[in-house]
């Protein structure tokens, strides 16, 4: 498997090579389109100045003059149509057609630099060939000559060019080394992150990523540490949830098993048999309720849960809920009053029914004999306000802070048949509708549950 570091190094090298190739092609194109013509014109002027000096000054030793020009940086070929003479640096290729020589001897200028073949190289500047020259005619001692000249590239590269070339080479090497070191420093926290994620895969949620940076990798490390904290908390809650579920299932199952064993006694009196059967029925209902609520909570916990909204009459739903639990209120000698406006609400009627069921059963369960329950439904400009109030036993501040915790029971002596999931379900359903739940309670004064649901068109 290729590491990220090796990929980074390979990419850097490819970018450098690609940039070099593209830069070379661009330079080559610029030379052929712009520089080549100017270079030809410049060297034509130089060649014409040379022959003008020869024709006007008429140096006594022409060969010595050409040797001097060769020493100061020119490659020269002089011919009168027969065998010619070379001065200065040697040409790599001394091939030159007779027709070119004749044209120059006839007074024409030869533009060898301008007309040199175009190739994917700055050949017009570096090609050390006789055809890559400037040819001009001149007359010396009443004899016609053809002068072919070009700069000696080797002599043109001075110490300054060498220094600049060395500077470029050092810059490339140092830049490459700096990029490799930077890549190493960049990859190191990613390597740590990879190792930390492998620890998380083995459920080691106490893993902490020690990366102190202010860039995106530092932000990623901070987010990772926050995630591990949440995973630790979720793991704790999950284990606690499993423990609570196991306990809440185990307790009624043991009760059922125990009373079933008692029912097997043939000497058991009918009255006791009826009592044991009633307890078994009660525990069975408790298990059924617990199972339904757990399934509902599992459904609500799914991030993909979609509220199935429909328009229905909310006040009628609340009144129907009151009628459903009236027998329990009469049995506990509770009085109920309500004040409800006619309201058409766009929501999930099935989910909201669970809210009213849980709140009404809590108001009955935690009330006192002869107590009261009050329901209030009001429509505001942008929301609905629902109040469920009782004057029962109430809760302390510590109990109130935990009412939404799953399996928490404020008064276990009064909630033997409860599951501790009701208010957790209420909160999730209301929040799925975009609403809020607020509870106020005081010991021996009762509890008020305020629900605010936004009105959607």
mmCIF file of N, CA, C and O in Angstrom, residues 158-223:
data_model
loop_
_atom_site.group_PDB
_atom_site.id
_atom_site.type_symbol
_atom_site.label_atom_id
_atom_site.label_comp_id
_atom_site.label_asym_id
_atom_site.label_seq_id
_atom_site.Cartn_x
_atom_site.Cartn_y
_atom_site.Cartn_z
ATOM 1 N N UNK A 158 29.586 33.088 -19.350
ATOM 2 C CA UNK A 158 30.638 33.594 -18.476
ATOM 3 C C UNK A 158 30.458 33.056 -17.058
ATOM 4 O O UNK A 158 29.608 32.209 -16.784
ATOM 5 N N UNK A 159 31.263 33.588 -16.120
ATOM 6 C CA UNK A 159 31.159 33.175 -14.721
ATOM 7 C C UNK A 159 29.803 33.534 -14.121
ATOM 8 O O UNK A 159 29.289 32.823 -13.256
ATOM 9 N N UNK A 160 29.230 34.642 -14.607
ATOM 10 C CA UNK A 160 27.909 35.053 -14.088
ATOM 11 C C UNK A 160 26.862 34.001 -14.421
ATOM 12 O O UNK A 160 26.041 33.625 -13.572
ATOM 13 N N UNK A 161 26.921 33.500 -15.672
ATOM 14 C CA UNK A 161 25.972 32.467 -16.060
ATOM 15 C C UNK A 161 26.180 31.193 -15.238
ATOM 16 O O UNK A 161 25.225 30.518 -14.849
ATOM 17 N N UNK A 162 27.448 30.885 -14.963
ATOM 18 C CA UNK A 162 27.735 29.702 -14.138
ATOM 19 C C UNK A 162 27.179 29.868 -12.731
ATOM 20 O O UNK A 162 26.589 28.938 -12.169
ATOM 21 N N UNK A 163 27.374 31.069 -12.170
ATOM 22 C CA UNK A 163 26.843 31.343 -10.834
ATOM 23 C C UNK A 163 25.313 31.255 -10.808
ATOM 24 O O UNK A 163 24.721 30.688 -9.884
ATOM 25 N N UNK A 164 24.690 31.820 -11.837
ATOM 26 C CA UNK A 164 23.225 31.776 -11.896
ATOM 27 C C UNK A 164 22.729 30.346 -12.043
ATOM 28 O O UNK A 164 21.732 29.940 -11.429
ATOM 29 N N UNK A 165 23.441 29.553 -12.877
ATOM 30 C CA UNK A 165 23.057 28.157 -13.035
ATOM 31 C C UNK A 165 23.194 27.388 -11.732
ATOM 32 O O UNK A 165 22.326 26.580 -11.367
ATOM 33 N N UNK A 166 24.318 27.636 -11.023
ATOM 34 C CA UNK A 166 24.505 26.984 -9.723
ATOM 35 C C UNK A 166 23.452 27.407 -8.719
ATOM 36 O O UNK A 166 22.958 26.599 -7.923
ATOM 37 N N UNK A 167 23.110 28.720 -8.756
ATOM 38 C CA UNK A 167 22.069 29.221 -7.862
ATOM 39 C C UNK A 167 20.738 28.518 -8.110
ATOM 40 O O UNK A 167 20.040 28.108 -7.169
ATOM 41 N N UNK A 168 20.372 28.353 -9.387
ATOM 42 C CA UNK A 168 19.119 27.672 -9.728
ATOM 43 C C UNK A 168 19.133 26.225 -9.254
ATOM 44 O O UNK A 168 18.151 25.721 -8.714
ATOM 45 N N UNK A 169 20.292 25.561 -9.439
ATOM 46 C CA UNK A 169 20.396 24.162 -9.017
ATOM 47 C C UNK A 169 20.249 24.039 -7.501
ATOM 48 O O UNK A 169 19.520 23.160 -7.002
ATOM 49 N N UNK A 170 20.924 24.918 -6.762
ATOM 50 C CA UNK A 170 20.824 24.895 -5.292
ATOM 51 C C UNK A 170 19.402 25.178 -4.844
ATOM 52 O O UNK A 170 18.877 24.544 -3.910
ATOM 53 N N UNK A 171 18.745 26.136 -5.506
ATOM 54 C CA UNK A 171 17.356 26.470 -5.153
ATOM 55 C C UNK A 171 16.440 25.271 -5.359
ATOM 56 O O UNK A 171 15.566 24.979 -4.525
ATOM 57 N N UNK A 172 16.639 24.552 -6.471
ATOM 58 C CA UNK A 172 15.791 23.379 -6.756
ATOM 59 C C UNK A 172 15.999 22.299 -5.705
ATOM 60 O O UNK A 172 15.047 21.724 -5.172
ATOM 61 N N UNK A 173 17.276 22.028 -5.367
ATOM 62 C CA UNK A 173 17.574 20.976 -4.390
ATOM 63 C C UNK A 173 17.025 21.342 -3.015
ATOM 64 O O UNK A 173 16.374 20.531 -2.341
ATOM 65 N N UNK A 174 17.274 22.593 -2.579
ATOM 66 C CA UNK A 174 16.789 23.019 -1.268
ATOM 67 C C UNK A 174 15.262 23.051 -1.212
ATOM 68 O O UNK A 174 14.656 22.691 -0.192
ATOM 69 N N UNK A 175 14.629 23.488 -2.314
ATOM 70 C CA UNK A 175 13.163 23.515 -2.357
ATOM 71 C C UNK A 175 12.591 22.109 -2.246
ATOM 72 O O UNK A 175 11.600 21.872 -1.536
ATOM 73 N N UNK A 176 13.241 21.169 -2.934
ATOM 74 C CA UNK A 176 12.780 19.783 -2.872
ATOM 75 C C UNK A 176 12.930 19.215 -1.464
ATOM 76 O O UNK A 176 12.017 18.569 -0.932
ATOM 77 N N UNK A 177 14.075 19.481 -0.829
ATOM 78 C CA UNK A 177 14.278 19.003 0.536
ATOM 79 C C UNK A 177 13.279 19.648 1.505
ATOM 80 O O UNK A 177 12.744 18.971 2.398
ATOM 81 N N UNK A 178 13.035 20.953 1.321
ATOM 82 C CA UNK A 178 12.071 21.641 2.183
ATOM 83 C C UNK A 178 10.672 21.059 2.014
ATOM 84 O O UNK A 178 9.938 20.869 3.001
ATOM 85 N N UNK A 179 10.295 20.739 0.779
ATOM 86 C CA UNK A 179 8.987 20.139 0.528
ATOM 87 C C UNK A 179 8.885 18.766 1.175
ATOM 88 O O UNK A 179 7.837 18.397 1.736
ATOM 89 N N UNK A 180 9.969 17.991 1.137
ATOM 90 C CA UNK A 180 9.952 16.662 1.753
ATOM 91 C C UNK A 180 9.815 16.768 3.268
ATOM 92 O O UNK A 180 9.052 16.011 3.888
ATOM 93 N N UNK A 181 10.554 17.723 3.874
ATOM 94 C CA UNK A 181 10.441 17.906 5.323
ATOM 95 C C UNK A 181 9.065 18.418 5.711
ATOM 96 O O UNK A 181 8.482 18.002 6.718
ATOM 97 N N UNK A 182 8.528 19.336 4.900
ATOM 98 C CA UNK A 182 7.186 19.853 5.174
ATOM 99 C C UNK A 182 6.144 18.741 5.057
ATOM 100 O O UNK A 182 5.215 18.651 5.866
ATOM 101 N N UNK A 183 6.318 17.892 4.052
ATOM 102 C CA UNK A 183 5.385 16.770 3.876
ATOM 103 C C UNK A 183 5.440 15.836 5.075
ATOM 104 O O UNK A 183 4.412 15.345 5.553
ATOM 105 N N UNK A 184 6.654 15.598 5.575
ATOM 106 C CA UNK A 184 6.817 14.728 6.745
ATOM 107 C C UNK A 184 6.095 15.318 7.944
ATOM 108 O O UNK A 184 5.389 14.607 8.689
ATOM 109 N N UNK A 185 6.272 16.643 8.153
ATOM 110 C CA UNK A 185 5.592 17.301 9.272
ATOM 111 C C UNK A 185 4.086 17.311 9.088
ATOM 112 O O UNK A 185 3.322 17.236 10.051
ATOM 113 N N UNK A 186 3.642 17.390 7.834
ATOM 114 C CA UNK A 186 2.210 17.420 7.551
ATOM 115 C C UNK A 186 1.575 16.048 7.746
ATOM 116 O O UNK A 186 0.447 15.932 8.225
ATOM 117 N N UNK A 187 2.322 15.001 7.393
ATOM 118 C CA UNK A 187 1.788 13.643 7.474
ATOM 119 C C UNK A 187 1.793 13.120 8.902
ATOM 120 O O UNK A 187 0.962 12.286 9.264
ATOM 121 N N UNK A 188 2.704 13.608 9.751
ATOM 122 C CA UNK A 188 2.843 13.063 11.106
ATOM 123 C C UNK A 188 1.535 13.110 11.907
ATOM 124 O O UNK A 188 1.140 12.086 12.492
ATOM 125 N N UNK A 189 0.822 14.257 11.969
ATOM 126 C CA UNK A 189 -0.453 14.240 12.714
ATOM 127 C C UNK A 189 -1.509 13.340 12.087
ATOM 128 O O UNK A 189 -2.346 12.774 12.797
ATOM 129 N N UNK A 190 -1.460 13.190 10.757
ATOM 130 C CA UNK A 190 -2.415 12.281 10.112
ATOM 131 C C UNK A 190 -2.115 10.844 10.519
ATOM 132 O O UNK A 190 -3.033 10.035 10.727
ATOM 133 N N UNK A 191 -0.826 10.521 10.662
ATOM 134 C CA UNK A 191 -0.443 9.186 11.132
ATOM 135 C C UNK A 191 -0.951 8.957 12.549
ATOM 136 O O UNK A 191 -1.458 7.875 12.884
ATOM 137 N N UNK A 192 -0.830 9.994 13.390
ATOM 138 C CA UNK A 192 -1.355 9.880 14.757
ATOM 139 C C UNK A 192 -2.868 9.678 14.748
ATOM 140 O O UNK A 192 -3.411 8.879 15.518
ATOM 141 N N UNK A 193 -3.527 10.408 13.858
ATOM 142 C CA UNK A 193 -4.979 10.296 13.763
ATOM 143 C C UNK A 193 -5.380 8.891 13.319
ATOM 144 O O UNK A 193 -6.356 8.324 13.831
ATOM 145 N N UNK A 194 -4.624 8.323 12.382
ATOM 146 C CA UNK A 194 -4.915 6.965 11.922
ATOM 147 C C UNK A 194 -4.782 5.964 13.063
ATOM 148 O O UNK A 194 -5.627 5.081 13.246
ATOM 149 N N UNK A 195 -3.690 6.106 13.844
ATOM 150 C CA UNK A 195 -3.486 5.202 14.976
ATOM 151 C C UNK A 195 -4.600 5.360 16.012
ATOM 152 O O UNK A 195 -5.077 4.376 16.591
ATOM 153 N N UNK A 196 -5.029 6.611 16.226
ATOM 154 C CA UNK A 196 -6.091 6.858 17.205
ATOM 155 C C UNK A 196 -7.426 6.267 16.749
ATOM 156 O O UNK A 196 -8.185 5.705 17.549
ATOM 157 N N UNK A 197 -7.728 6.366 15.461
ATOM 158 C CA UNK A 197 -8.975 5.786 14.953
ATOM 159 C C UNK A 197 -8.955 4.267 15.062
ATOM 160 O O UNK A 197 -10.000 3.640 15.290
ATOM 161 N N UNK A 198 -7.766 3.665 14.916
ATOM 162 C CA UNK A 198 -7.670 2.219 15.102
ATOM 163 C C UNK A 198 -7.943 1.837 16.549
ATOM 164 O O UNK A 198 -8.537 0.788 16.818
ATOM 165 N N UNK A 199 -7.521 2.701 17.479
ATOM 166 C CA UNK A 199 -7.838 2.461 18.893
ATOM 167 C C UNK A 199 -9.345 2.548 19.129
ATOM 168 O O UNK A 199 -9.922 1.738 19.861
ATOM 169 N N UNK A 200 -9.980 3.522 18.477
ATOM 170 C CA UNK A 200 -11.441 3.656 18.614
ATOM 171 C C UNK A 200 -12.148 2.435 18.045
ATOM 172 O O UNK A 200 -13.191 2.020 18.562
ATOM 173 N N UNK A 201 -11.597 1.878 16.963
ATOM 174 C CA UNK A 201 -12.213 0.699 16.361
ATOM 175 C C UNK A 201 -12.244 -0.476 17.333
ATOM 176 O O UNK A 201 -13.090 -1.371 17.212
ATOM 177 N N UNK A 202 -11.305 -0.490 18.303
ATOM 178 C CA UNK A 202 -11.274 -1.532 19.327
ATOM 179 C C UNK A 202 -11.961 -1.072 20.611
ATOM 180 O O UNK A 202 -11.710 -1.611 21.695
ATOM 181 N N UNK A 203 -12.829 -0.033 20.475
ATOM 182 C CA UNK A 203 -13.663 0.472 21.571
ATOM 183 C C UNK A 203 -12.836 1.034 22.727
ATOM 184 O O UNK A 203 -13.270 1.022 23.878
ATOM 185 N N UNK A 204 -11.646 1.565 22.411
ATOM 186 C CA UNK A 204 -10.861 2.272 23.417
ATOM 187 C C UNK A 204 -11.195 3.757 23.311
ATOM 188 O O UNK A 204 -10.469 4.541 22.696
ATOM 189 N N UNK A 205 -12.327 4.124 23.919
ATOM 190 C CA UNK A 205 -12.869 5.470 23.743
ATOM 191 C C UNK A 205 -12.150 6.515 24.593
ATOM 192 O O UNK A 205 -12.494 7.699 24.529
ATOM 193 N N UNK A 206 -11.173 6.099 25.406
ATOM 194 C CA UNK A 206 -10.413 7.062 26.206
ATOM 195 C C UNK A 206 -9.190 7.583 25.451
ATOM 196 O O UNK A 206 -8.343 8.276 26.016
ATOM 197 N N UNK A 207 -9.092 7.260 24.154
ATOM 198 C CA UNK A 207 -7.967 7.714 23.331
ATOM 199 C C UNK A 207 -8.015 9.237 23.164
ATOM 200 O O UNK A 207 -9.048 9.795 22.806
ATOM 201 N N UNK A 208 -6.883 9.890 23.434
ATOM 202 C CA UNK A 208 -6.784 11.354 23.284
ATOM 203 C C UNK A 208 -5.720 11.659 22.243
ATOM 204 O O UNK A 208 -4.614 11.111 22.288
ATOM 205 N N UNK A 209 -6.048 12.521 21.304
ATOM 206 C CA UNK A 209 -5.123 12.897 20.232
ATOM 207 C C UNK A 209 -4.348 14.146 20.654
ATOM 208 O O UNK A 209 -4.932 15.204 20.872
ATOM 209 N N UNK A 210 -3.026 13.991 20.798
ATOM 210 C CA UNK A 210 -2.166 15.088 21.263
ATOM 211 C C UNK A 210 -1.548 15.797 20.065
ATOM 212 O O UNK A 210 -0.417 15.525 19.668
ATOM 213 N N UNK A 211 -2.303 16.699 19.465
ATOM 214 C CA UNK A 211 -1.816 17.491 18.318
ATOM 215 C C UNK A 211 -2.110 18.960 18.612
ATOM 216 O O UNK A 211 -3.268 19.381 18.676
ATOM 217 N N UNK A 212 -1.066 19.740 18.841
ATOM 218 C CA UNK A 212 -1.217 21.153 19.181
ATOM 219 C C UNK A 212 -0.881 22.005 17.961
ATOM 220 O O UNK A 212 0.267 22.375 17.729
ATOM 221 N N UNK A 213 -1.882 22.264 17.149
ATOM 222 C CA UNK A 213 -1.717 23.075 15.943
ATOM 223 C C UNK A 213 -2.894 24.039 15.831
ATOM 224 O O UNK A 213 -3.969 23.791 16.400
ATOM 225 N N UNK A 214 -2.681 25.114 15.050
ATOM 226 C CA UNK A 214 -3.739 26.107 14.860
ATOM 227 C C UNK A 214 -4.362 26.053 13.471
ATOM 228 O O UNK A 214 -5.160 26.920 13.126
ATOM 229 N N UNK A 215 -3.969 25.061 12.672
ATOM 230 C CA UNK A 215 -4.492 24.967 11.316
ATOM 231 C C UNK A 215 -5.638 23.966 11.254
ATOM 232 O O UNK A 215 -6.206 23.574 12.276
ATOM 233 N N UNK A 216 -6.000 23.548 10.015
ATOM 234 C CA UNK A 216 -7.119 22.623 9.836
ATOM 235 C C UNK A 216 -6.881 21.287 10.534
ATOM 236 O O UNK A 216 -7.818 20.678 11.065
ATOM 237 N N UNK A 217 -5.603 20.825 10.562
ATOM 238 C CA UNK A 217 -5.309 19.572 11.258
ATOM 239 C C UNK A 217 -5.527 19.712 12.761
ATOM 240 O O UNK A 217 -5.974 18.773 13.424
ATOM 241 N N UNK A 218 -5.201 20.885 13.297
ATOM 242 C CA UNK A 218 -5.476 21.132 14.712
ATOM 243 C C UNK A 218 -6.967 21.131 15.001
ATOM 244 O O UNK A 218 -7.421 20.594 16.025
ATOM 245 N N UNK A 219 -7.741 21.724 14.099
ATOM 246 C CA UNK A 219 -9.201 21.710 14.257
ATOM 247 C C UNK A 219 -9.733 20.286 14.171
ATOM 248 O O UNK A 219 -10.649 19.905 14.909
ATOM 249 N N UNK A 220 -9.142 19.499 13.253
ATOM 250 C CA UNK A 220 -9.559 18.108 13.129
ATOM 251 C C UNK A 220 -9.250 17.328 14.405
ATOM 252 O O UNK A 220 -10.064 16.516 14.862
ATOM 253 N N UNK A 221 -8.075 17.572 14.993
ATOM 254 C CA UNK A 221 -7.704 16.897 16.239
ATOM 255 C C UNK A 221 -8.648 17.284 17.371
ATOM 256 O O UNK A 221 -9.064 16.429 18.170
ATOM 257 N N UNK A 222 -9.007 18.577 17.442
ATOM 258 C CA UNK A 222 -9.950 19.026 18.470
ATOM 259 C C UNK A 222 -11.304 18.356 18.294
ATOM 260 O O UNK A 222 -11.918 17.882 19.260
ATOM 261 N N UNK A 223 -11.772 18.307 17.037
ATOM 262 C CA UNK A 223 -13.047 17.642 16.756
ATOM 263 C C UNK A 223 -12.981 16.158 17.098
ATOM 264 O O UNK A 223 -13.952 15.586 17.618
#
